[in-house]
Short mmCIF file of C-alpha atoms in Angstrom, two decimals:
data_model
loop_
_atom_site.label_atom_id
_atom_site.label_comp_id
_atom_site.label_asym_id
_atom_site.label_seq_id
_atom_site.Cartn_x
_atom_site.Cartn_y
_atom_site.Cartn_z
CA MET A 1 153.66 59.86 77.90
CA HIS A 2 150.09 60.84 77.00
CA GLU A 3 148.74 59.07 80.09
CA GLU A 4 151.24 60.87 82.36
CA PHE A 5 150.27 64.25 80.90
CA THR A 6 146.56 63.51 81.29
CA SER A 7 147.10 62.44 84.88
CA THR A 8 149.06 65.63 85.64
CA VAL A 9 146.34 67.85 84.13
CA ARG A 10 143.62 66.05 86.07
CA GLY A 11 145.60 66.45 89.26
CA PHE A 12 146.11 70.16 88.63
CA LEU A 13 142.43 70.70 87.82
CA GLY A 14 141.43 68.80 90.91
CA VAL A 15 143.61 70.99 93.13
CA THR A 16 142.40 74.11 91.29
CA ASN A 17 138.77 73.12 91.78
CA GLU A 18 139.42 72.62 95.48
CA TYR A 19 140.98 76.08 95.73
CA PHE A 20 138.07 77.67 93.85
CA SER A 21 135.53 75.79 95.97
CA CYS A 22 137.27 76.96 99.13
CA PHE A 23 137.52 80.54 97.82
CA GLY A 24 133.85 80.51 96.80
CA PHE A 25 132.82 79.27 100.23
CA ILE A 26 134.82 82.06 101.90
CA ILE A 27 133.23 84.73 99.67
CA TYR A 28 129.77 83.29 100.27
CA SER A 29 130.35 83.24 104.03
CA VAL A 30 131.57 86.85 104.06
CA VAL A 31 128.53 88.02 102.05
CA VAL A 32 126.11 86.13 104.31
CA CYS A 33 127.81 87.53 107.44
CA ARG A 34 127.65 91.09 106.09
CA VAL A 35 123.98 90.74 105.14
CA MET A 36 123.06 89.25 108.52
CA THR A 37 125.08 91.88 110.39
CA SER A 38 123.45 94.76 108.51
CA PHE A 39 120.03 93.17 109.04
CA LEU A 40 120.52 92.73 112.79
CA MET A 41 121.94 96.25 113.18
CA ALA A 42 119.03 97.73 111.23
CA VAL A 43 116.33 95.94 113.18
CA THR A 44 117.82 96.03 116.68
CA GLN A 45 119.49 99.47 116.62
CA PRO A 46 116.80 101.21 118.70
CA LEU A 47 117.14 98.53 121.37
CA PHE A 48 120.70 99.53 122.26
CA SER A 49 120.17 103.11 123.41
CA LYS A 50 121.23 102.43 126.96
CA HIS A 51 124.57 101.24 125.61
CA ALA A 52 125.30 104.65 124.08
CA GLY A 53 124.28 106.40 127.31
CA TRP A 54 123.16 109.61 125.63
CA LEU A 55 119.71 109.68 127.19
CA ARG A 56 121.24 109.63 130.66
CA ARG A 57 123.54 112.52 129.73
CA LEU A 58 120.96 114.96 128.37
CA ARG A 59 120.30 116.64 131.73
CA SER A 60 124.01 117.11 132.37
CA MET A 61 124.39 119.03 129.08
CA GLY A 62 121.87 121.72 129.95
CA ASP A 63 118.48 122.53 131.45
CA TRP A 64 116.54 123.26 128.27
CA ALA A 65 115.37 121.55 125.10
CA VAL A 66 114.15 123.51 122.07
CA VAL A 67 111.53 121.94 119.79
CA THR A 68 110.20 123.46 116.56
CA GLY A 69 106.82 122.41 115.21
CA SER A 70 105.99 121.38 118.75
CA THR A 71 102.20 121.55 119.01
CA ASP A 72 101.28 118.38 117.10
CA GLY A 73 102.50 114.94 116.15
CA ILE A 74 106.18 114.03 116.35
CA GLY A 75 107.24 117.49 117.58
CA LYS A 76 104.83 117.42 120.50
CA ALA A 77 105.88 113.85 121.32
CA TYR A 78 109.55 114.94 121.46
CA ALA A 79 108.65 117.86 123.73
CA GLU A 80 106.74 115.57 126.10
CA GLU A 81 109.39 112.86 126.14
CA LEU A 82 112.21 115.34 126.84
CA ALA A 83 110.08 117.00 129.54
CA SER A 84 109.60 113.58 131.15
CA MET A 85 113.40 113.45 131.53
CA GLY A 86 113.30 116.70 133.51
CA LEU A 87 114.26 119.13 130.76
CA ASN A 88 112.55 122.51 130.49
CA ILE A 89 111.03 123.03 127.06
CA VAL A 90 111.07 125.91 124.57
CA LEU A 91 108.12 125.39 122.25
CA ILE A 92 108.27 127.06 118.83
CA SER A 93 105.28 127.02 116.49
CA ARG A 94 103.04 129.41 114.56
CA THR A 95 99.72 129.21 116.48
CA PRO A 96 99.69 131.06 119.84
CA GLU A 97 96.60 129.24 121.15
CA LYS A 98 98.06 125.80 120.47
CA LEU A 99 101.40 126.84 122.00
CA ALA A 100 99.71 128.03 125.18
CA ALA A 101 97.68 124.82 125.47
CA VAL A 102 100.68 122.51 124.96
CA ALA A 103 102.85 124.57 127.33
CA LYS A 104 100.23 124.34 130.08
CA GLU A 105 99.81 120.60 129.50
CA ILE A 106 103.57 119.97 129.73
CA GLU A 107 104.01 122.14 132.83
CA THR A 108 101.11 120.41 134.60
CA THR A 109 102.08 116.87 133.64
CA TYR A 110 105.87 116.97 133.95
CA LYS A 111 106.45 119.80 136.45
CA VAL A 112 108.97 121.63 134.26
CA GLU A 113 109.24 125.18 132.93
CA THR A 114 108.23 126.12 129.41
CA LYS A 115 108.73 129.10 127.14
CA THR A 116 106.85 129.69 123.91
CA ILE A 117 107.92 131.47 120.73
CA THR A 118 105.31 132.19 118.07
CA MET A 119 107.02 131.83 114.72
CA ASP A 120 105.88 131.13 111.15
CA PHE A 121 108.89 129.56 109.45
CA SER A 122 107.36 130.13 106.00
CA ASP A 123 107.58 133.92 106.48
CA ARG A 124 110.10 135.26 103.94
CA LYS A 125 110.80 138.23 106.27
CA LEU A 126 111.38 136.05 109.31
CA ASN A 127 113.88 137.59 111.73
CA TYR A 128 115.87 134.78 113.35
CA GLY A 129 117.45 137.40 115.60
CA GLU A 130 114.29 137.31 117.71
CA ILE A 131 114.76 133.60 118.40
CA LYS A 132 118.45 134.14 119.07
CA SER A 133 117.74 136.81 121.68
CA VAL A 134 115.33 134.54 123.56
CA LEU A 135 117.72 131.57 123.58
CA LYS A 136 121.03 133.36 124.15
CA ASP A 137 121.25 132.93 127.95
CA MET A 138 119.83 129.40 128.10
CA LYS A 139 121.85 126.25 128.67
CA ILE A 140 120.41 124.19 125.85
CA SER A 141 120.88 120.45 125.99
CA THR A 142 118.82 119.41 122.99
CA LEU A 143 117.53 120.97 119.78
CA VAL A 144 114.80 119.16 117.85
CA ASN A 145 114.30 120.57 114.36
CA ASN A 146 110.91 119.04 113.64
CA VAL A 147 108.93 121.71 111.79
CA GLY A 148 108.22 120.64 108.23
CA ILE A 149 105.64 120.43 105.46
CA SER A 150 105.01 118.16 102.51
CA TYR A 151 102.82 118.32 99.40
CA GLN A 152 99.05 118.48 99.85
CA TYR A 153 99.02 115.27 97.77
CA PRO A 154 101.44 113.52 95.35
CA GLU A 155 101.70 115.57 92.16
CA TYR A 156 103.89 116.24 89.13
CA LEU A 157 106.13 119.22 89.80
CA LEU A 158 104.55 121.52 87.20
CA ASP A 159 101.03 120.66 88.37
CA ILE A 160 101.53 121.59 92.04
CA PRO A 161 98.82 124.11 93.02
CA ASP A 162 100.28 127.62 93.47
CA ARG A 163 103.61 126.05 92.50
CA GLU A 164 106.12 128.83 93.17
CA LYS A 165 104.79 129.62 96.64
CA ALA A 166 104.50 125.93 97.50
CA LEU A 167 108.11 125.22 96.47
CA LEU A 168 109.44 128.20 98.41
CA ASP A 169 107.45 127.10 101.47
CA LEU A 170 109.02 123.63 101.22
CA ILE A 171 112.51 125.14 101.15
CA TRP A 172 111.95 127.76 103.86
CA ILE A 173 110.24 125.41 106.31
CA ASN A 174 112.14 122.16 105.71
CA ILE A 175 115.64 123.45 104.94
CA ILE A 176 116.21 127.05 106.01
CA SER A 177 114.54 126.72 109.42
CA MET A 178 116.66 123.70 110.36
CA THR A 179 119.88 125.28 109.11
CA MET A 180 119.30 128.59 110.89
CA MET A 181 118.11 127.05 114.18
CA THR A 182 121.23 124.89 114.19
CA SER A 183 123.38 127.95 113.51
CA ILE A 184 121.79 129.72 116.50
CA VAL A 185 122.06 126.88 119.03
CA LEU A 186 125.28 125.10 118.01
CA PRO A 187 127.83 127.72 119.22
CA ASN A 188 126.61 127.42 122.82
CA MET A 189 126.71 123.61 122.64
CA VAL A 190 130.28 123.64 121.35
CA GLU A 191 131.33 126.18 123.99
CA LYS A 192 130.04 124.07 126.87
CA GLY A 193 131.29 120.83 125.30
CA GLY A 194 128.07 118.93 124.73
CA GLY A 195 124.64 118.83 123.17
CA VAL A 196 122.27 116.91 120.95
CA ILE A 197 120.69 118.04 117.68
CA ILE A 198 117.86 115.92 116.30
CA ASN A 199 116.70 116.72 112.78
CA VAL A 200 113.42 115.12 111.74
CA GLY A 201 113.74 114.05 108.13
CA SER A 202 111.83 111.41 106.23
CA ALA A 203 112.42 108.02 104.63
CA SER A 204 111.56 109.78 101.37
CA GLY A 205 114.85 111.64 101.73
CA ASP A 206 116.68 108.32 101.51
CA MET A 207 115.24 107.30 98.13
CA THR A 208 113.88 108.70 94.89
CA CYS A 209 110.23 109.74 95.34
CA PRO A 210 108.48 110.72 92.11
CA LEU A 211 105.49 113.03 92.63
CA LEU A 212 107.00 114.14 95.95
CA THR A 213 110.21 115.22 94.26
CA ALA A 214 110.81 118.59 95.93
CA TYR A 215 109.81 117.28 99.38
CA SER A 216 112.10 114.25 99.19
CA ALA A 217 114.94 116.47 97.94
CA CYS A 218 114.46 118.75 100.96
CA LYS A 219 114.59 115.74 103.28
CA ALA A 220 117.73 114.47 101.53
CA TYR A 221 119.31 117.80 102.50
CA VAL A 222 118.25 117.19 106.11
CA LYS A 223 119.94 113.79 106.08
CA TYR A 224 123.26 114.88 104.60
CA PHE A 225 123.36 118.09 106.62
CA SER A 226 122.95 115.99 109.78
CA GLU A 227 125.58 113.44 108.82
CA GLY A 228 128.09 116.14 107.87
CA LEU A 229 127.44 118.12 111.05
CA ASN A 230 127.84 115.00 113.18
CA SER A 231 131.20 114.32 111.55
CA GLU A 232 132.31 117.92 112.17
CA TYR A 233 131.25 118.28 115.81
CA SER A 234 130.87 114.85 117.45
CA ASP A 235 134.46 115.05 118.68
CA LYS A 236 133.46 118.32 120.41
CA GLY A 237 130.68 116.55 122.30
CA VAL A 238 127.78 117.53 120.03
CA VAL A 239 125.88 114.62 118.51
CA THR A 240 123.65 115.24 115.50
CA GLN A 241 121.12 112.71 114.30
CA CYS A 242 118.62 112.62 111.45
CA VAL A 243 115.55 110.46 112.08
CA MET A 244 113.83 109.28 108.88
CA PRO A 245 110.40 107.83 109.60
CA PHE A 246 108.21 106.13 107.04
CA TYR A 247 104.55 106.61 107.99
CA VAL A 248 103.60 107.76 111.52
CA SER A 249 99.96 108.38 112.47
CA THR A 250 99.94 112.20 112.49
CA LYS A 251 97.93 115.02 110.91
CA MET A 252 100.64 115.45 108.29
CA SER A 253 100.45 111.81 107.15
CA LYS A 254 96.62 111.90 107.32
CA ILE A 255 96.71 108.46 108.95
CA ARG A 256 94.56 108.36 112.07
CA LYS A 257 94.97 104.78 113.26
CA SER A 258 98.36 103.49 114.42
CA SER A 259 99.62 99.96 113.78
CA LEU A 260 102.83 97.93 113.87
CA MET A 261 104.08 99.55 110.65
CA VAL A 262 102.51 102.95 111.37
CA PRO A 263 103.30 103.80 115.00
CA GLY A 264 101.82 106.69 116.92
CA PRO A 265 104.07 109.72 117.55
CA LYS A 266 104.85 108.78 121.16
CA THR A 267 105.81 105.21 120.24
CA TYR A 268 107.99 106.44 117.39
CA VAL A 269 109.76 109.12 119.43
CA LYS A 270 110.54 106.77 122.33
CA SER A 271 112.10 104.34 119.87
CA ALA A 272 113.99 107.04 117.95
CA LEU A 273 115.48 108.48 121.15
CA ASN A 274 116.70 105.00 121.99
CA SER A 275 118.96 105.09 118.92
CA LEU A 276 120.58 108.38 119.95
CA GLY A 277 124.36 108.18 119.66
CA MET A 278 124.23 104.93 117.71
CA SER A 279 123.96 106.39 114.21
CA SER A 280 123.92 109.81 112.55
CA SER A 281 120.86 108.78 110.53
CA THR A 282 118.23 106.19 111.36
CA TYR A 283 114.70 105.18 110.47
CA GLY A 284 114.18 105.27 114.23
CA TYR A 285 111.74 102.39 114.71
CA PHE A 286 112.33 98.65 114.34
CA ALA A 287 109.59 98.02 111.74
CA HIS A 288 110.77 101.03 109.72
CA ASN A 289 114.38 99.85 110.03
CA LEU A 290 113.38 96.44 108.69
CA PHE A 291 111.40 97.93 105.80
CA GLY A 292 114.22 100.34 104.96
CA TRP A 293 116.75 97.50 105.04
CA ILE A 294 114.64 95.48 102.58
CA LEU A 295 114.25 98.44 100.22
CA LYS A 296 118.03 99.00 100.16
CA LYS A 297 118.55 95.39 99.02
CA LEU A 298 116.20 95.83 96.06
CA PRO A 299 117.22 97.48 92.75
CA SER A 300 116.69 101.23 93.12
CA SER A 301 114.86 101.37 89.77
CA LEU A 302 112.32 98.85 91.07
CA VAL A 303 111.78 100.84 94.28
CA THR A 304 111.36 104.09 92.32
CA TRP A 305 108.84 102.43 89.98
CA GLN A 306 106.84 101.09 92.91
CA VAL A 307 106.86 104.45 94.73
CA LYS A 308 105.76 106.26 91.58
CA ASN A 309 102.87 103.84 91.02
CA LYS A 310 101.77 104.19 94.63
CA HIS A 311 101.78 107.98 94.40
CA LEU A 312 99.96 107.91 91.06
CA GLY A 313 97.28 105.78 92.72
CA ILE A 314 96.87 108.28 95.57
CA ARG A 315 96.72 111.13 93.06
CA ALA A 316 94.12 109.36 90.92
CA ARG A 317 91.87 108.68 93.91
CA LEU A 318 92.06 112.33 94.97
CA TYR A 319 91.23 113.56 91.47
CA ALA A 320 88.28 111.15 91.32
CA LYS A 321 87.06 112.40 94.69
CA LYS A 322 87.31 116.04 93.57
CA LYS A 323 85.47 115.23 90.35
CA SER A 324 82.71 113.47 92.28
CA LYS A 325 82.28 116.44 94.65
CA SER A 326 82.19 118.82 91.70
CA ARG A 327 79.49 116.73 90.01
CA ILE A 328 77.39 116.62 93.19
CA ALA A 329 77.72 120.40 93.62
CA SER A 330 76.68 120.92 90.00
CA VAL A 331 73.59 118.72 90.38
CA TYR A 332 72.68 120.54 93.62
CA CYS A 333 72.92 123.95 91.92
CA GLN A 334 70.80 122.78 88.99
CA HIS A 335 68.20 121.40 91.40
CA ARG A 336 68.02 124.74 93.27
CA ASN A 337 67.66 126.66 90.04
#
């Protein structure tokens, strides 16, 4: 009797172990497939632009593209790339001389029309009606909300130089300008049944960034505004996308030399445009996609800790540099006296 019972239990456990082994293998396979799929999508997303077909459709949606912050870096690269597709360009920036120079360069190189609007998006008395009156009769295919600012250097919130003005500038330039420009251009896009809105965010808006807290919060707004807008209006033919670069070699990043991980503006923009229609938010460049994918697989607390330490290091080096300059100036003054 005891032997029969023992045999029955062993048989049951053997079958149970087989079931659990099979179930475990299935779970493991599903997890591996999901990880590999997300990895491949992240890295290869910019390579599939032609599949979405949006680049080929831009000209059919209108004759004009509007680009804010268009005289340097990523904004200028978007203006040039869209002009190379045959779109006329409205350039919006705050420096008339730079606007005139970029407009002339684009007209000469790409044989398209340009219009310029001088606008300081940090101006608290800014009248968006002026922009609206210039754009009202244009058939706008694409809006690129690129204008933006960051901190002068990583800093604790309460230690930001001229804190209240700096925080208001961050909000006015990064958030209000994008929201209002979209409000101006979107009705025409919906009416004619098509258009593209590209909002330039930042990878810092996709994670916690101590010592760039207000900036990353502004860029988080850009991301979620873009995703929500895309959900609201994509079925009406208007695609909205937020591009979230890590470092690009621009004046804003203070990185002069480009590399595999830090592309130049033209390289980044070409890649980002290739992901148009594939996702409502993207890092826009294969190396950035890979890096972003890796960060998302790590514990968020670890990423936050690493980002904070990196920013503290940048801050410490800047403080040391300022202290050194102050010491040199003091010695020079004493020597003169």
